Each structure stands twice: as structure tokens, then as C-alpha cells.
């Protein structure tokens, strides 16, 4: 005859404690396994940063495909940010330090990168303005958040022009003039020069 499952209220306190401890040991890694985050740092970075998966999706993949412990989503958020330094966006308080670095580079083209991903200047400038960046002023240079790089000069492979905060995002550089020769004639603009033998009437 199978053992009868008694309601918890009928069990001794010592047995209840044992059940709770067993449950916790099943869900949480041992002290030696607390490095599960650093041991899987490359995989987590690939899923979260390179493949741009949401935190919820990363949790699902790690637990279903890689035998990761079933941590709550809030634990993922804390561990990825504080232990692994992985983030896709900055807090409001982080942007003044970024602004200081960009400002000190003057008119030089500057790229802002978070874990290797470049932040479009329009988006970065919007966040800088929201952060109350003027409070940074000429105060002591603040430390950049983990994973953030402000780089000058920027790689030539960047798709969009990178600016300094002296320029408004609305004043992006105008595209270069076409190298194709143009000749103005009357009220028209011809894309190719006129033949030498053709002489317009006066």
C-alpha cells in the first residue's frame, strides 16, 4: 500500500523544514555551482546581445535547451546586469558620464557602444537630454558603466554619421553632391554636358 500523503498541517515541524529545504535545493544551485552565470557567460551574451533576444526568451532557451536552473526573471535581470555586465540600455543616471566623454571630444566623430552594439546618435542624444546632462558640467569625470565604450575615431563601417552634442540631430550633414556632371540651360538642368557641336541660340 503506498504511503499516505498527509497535509502539511499534520506533519511535524522538522519534517516541514526538510520538505522546504529539499524544494529549495532542487531549484537553487549549490554554493559551488553559483558560477553557473560566469561559466555560461559567452552563451548568455550570444543569446541576449548578439541575437537580441528578450530576457524572457533567454531564460526560456537556457532552461529548456541547456539545463539551466529555473531562476525567476528578476534574478536574470540582476545577474546579467551586475555579474556579467550585459545590458542593452542605460539607466538615466548613466548618460551624463557618456555625455562628458562625447563633449570632451569636441567636433570629432564619436561612437557610443553598449556591449559592442553602436547606439544611433539620435537615440543617444535623446537619452542624454533626458538625463539632465548639464548637471555633469565640468565636474570630475564620472566612470562609464560596465560594457559602455565611447570611441573616437569611429570605424569607417558605421552606416550613419556620428556627431558631437554640439550638433543637433536635426542638423545632420547633407549628402555629398553627385559627381555626375550637370549643365544648366535655360530653366532645365541637364544630367550630361551638351555635345560640342551644339550651340544654343542666343
CSV table of C-alpha atoms in Angstrom, one decimal, residues 75-175:
chain,number,residue,atom,x,y,z
A,75,UNK,CA,17.4,37.1,-11.0
A,76,UNK,CA,18.3,37.0,-14.7
A,77,UNK,CA,18.0,40.8,-14.9
A,78,UNK,CA,20.2,41.3,-11.8
A,79,UNK,CA,22.8,38.7,-12.8
A,80,UNK,CA,23.2,39.8,-16.4
A,81,UNK,CA,23.5,43.4,-15.5
A,82,UNK,CA,25.6,43.3,-12.3
A,83,UNK,CA,27.6,40.0,-12.6
A,84,UNK,CA,28.1,39.8,-16.4
A,85,UNK,CA,27.8,43.5,-17.2
A,86,UNK,CA,25.3,42.7,-20.0
A,87,UNK,CA,22.8,45.4,-20.9
A,88,UNK,CA,21.0,46.8,-23.9
A,89,UNK,CA,20.2,50.2,-22.5
A,90,UNK,CA,21.5,52.5,-19.8
A,91,UNK,CA,19.8,54.0,-16.8
A,92,UNK,CA,19.1,57.7,-16.7
A,93,UNK,CA,21.9,58.3,-14.3
A,94,UNK,CA,24.4,56.7,-16.6
A,95,UNK,CA,24.1,59.1,-19.5
A,96,UNK,CA,25.8,62.2,-18.0
A,97,UNK,CA,29.0,60.2,-17.9
A,98,UNK,CA,28.6,59.3,-21.5
A,99,UNK,CA,27.9,63.0,-22.4
A,100,UNK,CA,31.1,64.0,-20.6
A,101,UNK,CA,33.2,61.7,-22.9
A,102,UNK,CA,31.5,62.9,-26.0
A,103,UNK,CA,31.7,66.5,-25.1
A,104,UNK,CA,35.5,66.3,-24.4
A,105,UNK,CA,36.0,65.0,-28.0
A,106,UNK,CA,34.7,68.3,-29.4
A,107,UNK,CA,33.8,68.1,-33.1
A,108,UNK,CA,35.4,64.7,-33.6
A,109,UNK,CA,33.1,61.9,-34.8
A,110,UNK,CA,32.3,59.7,-31.8
A,111,UNK,CA,30.6,56.4,-31.5
A,112,UNK,CA,28.8,55.2,-28.3
A,113,UNK,CA,28.7,51.4,-27.9
A,114,UNK,CA,27.0,49.2,-25.4
A,115,UNK,CA,28.5,45.7,-25.3
A,116,UNK,CA,29.8,46.2,-28.8
A,117,UNK,CA,26.5,47.4,-30.3
A,118,UNK,CA,26.6,51.0,-31.5
A,119,UNK,CA,23.8,53.3,-30.3
A,120,UNK,CA,22.4,55.5,-33.1
A,121,UNK,CA,23.3,59.1,-32.3
A,122,UNK,CA,19.7,60.4,-32.4
A,123,UNK,CA,18.7,57.9,-29.8
A,124,UNK,CA,21.8,58.6,-27.7
A,125,UNK,CA,21.3,62.3,-27.8
A,126,UNK,CA,17.6,61.9,-26.8
A,127,UNK,CA,18.6,59.9,-23.8
A,128,UNK,CA,21.4,62.4,-22.9
A,129,UNK,CA,19.0,65.3,-23.0
A,130,UNK,CA,16.5,63.5,-20.8
A,131,UNK,CA,19.2,62.7,-18.2
A,132,UNK,CA,19.8,66.3,-17.2
A,133,UNK,CA,23.3,66.1,-18.7
A,134,UNK,CA,24.0,69.7,-17.9
A,135,UNK,CA,24.3,68.7,-14.2
A,136,UNK,CA,27.6,67.0,-15.2
A,137,UNK,CA,29.0,70.3,-16.2
A,138,UNK,CA,32.8,70.5,-15.6
A,139,UNK,CA,32.6,68.2,-12.6
A,140,UNK,CA,35.1,65.4,-12.1
A,141,UNK,CA,34.9,62.8,-14.9
A,142,UNK,CA,32.5,60.1,-13.9
A,143,UNK,CA,33.2,56.4,-14.6
A,144,UNK,CA,31.4,54.9,-17.6
A,145,UNK,CA,29.0,52.0,-16.8
A,146,UNK,CA,30.3,48.5,-17.4
A,147,UNK,CA,30.1,47.5,-21.1
A,148,UNK,CA,30.0,51.0,-22.4
A,149,UNK,CA,32.6,52.4,-24.7
A,150,UNK,CA,32.9,55.9,-26.2
A,151,UNK,CA,35.2,55.7,-29.1
A,152,UNK,CA,36.9,58.2,-31.4
A,153,UNK,CA,37.5,58.0,-34.3
A,154,UNK,CA,34.6,55.7,-35.1
A,155,UNK,CA,35.1,52.8,-37.6
A,156,UNK,CA,34.5,53.8,-41.2
A,157,UNK,CA,32.0,50.9,-41.5
A,158,UNK,CA,29.4,52.8,-39.4
A,159,UNK,CA,26.3,53.2,-41.5
A,160,UNK,CA,25.2,56.7,-40.3
A,161,UNK,CA,27.2,59.8,-39.5
A,162,UNK,CA,28.3,60.2,-35.9
A,163,UNK,CA,28.1,63.6,-34.4
A,164,UNK,CA,29.1,65.5,-31.2
A,165,UNK,CA,26.5,67.0,-28.9
A,166,UNK,CA,27.3,70.5,-30.3
A,167,UNK,CA,25.2,69.5,-33.3
A,168,UNK,CA,21.5,68.9,-33.1
A,169,UNK,CA,20.3,65.6,-34.5
A,170,UNK,CA,18.1,67.6,-36.8
A,171,UNK,CA,21.2,69.1,-38.4
A,172,UNK,CA,22.7,66.0,-40.0
A,173,UNK,CA,25.3,66.6,-42.6
A,174,UNK,CA,23.8,66.9,-46.1
A,175,UNK,CA,24.7,64.2,-48.6
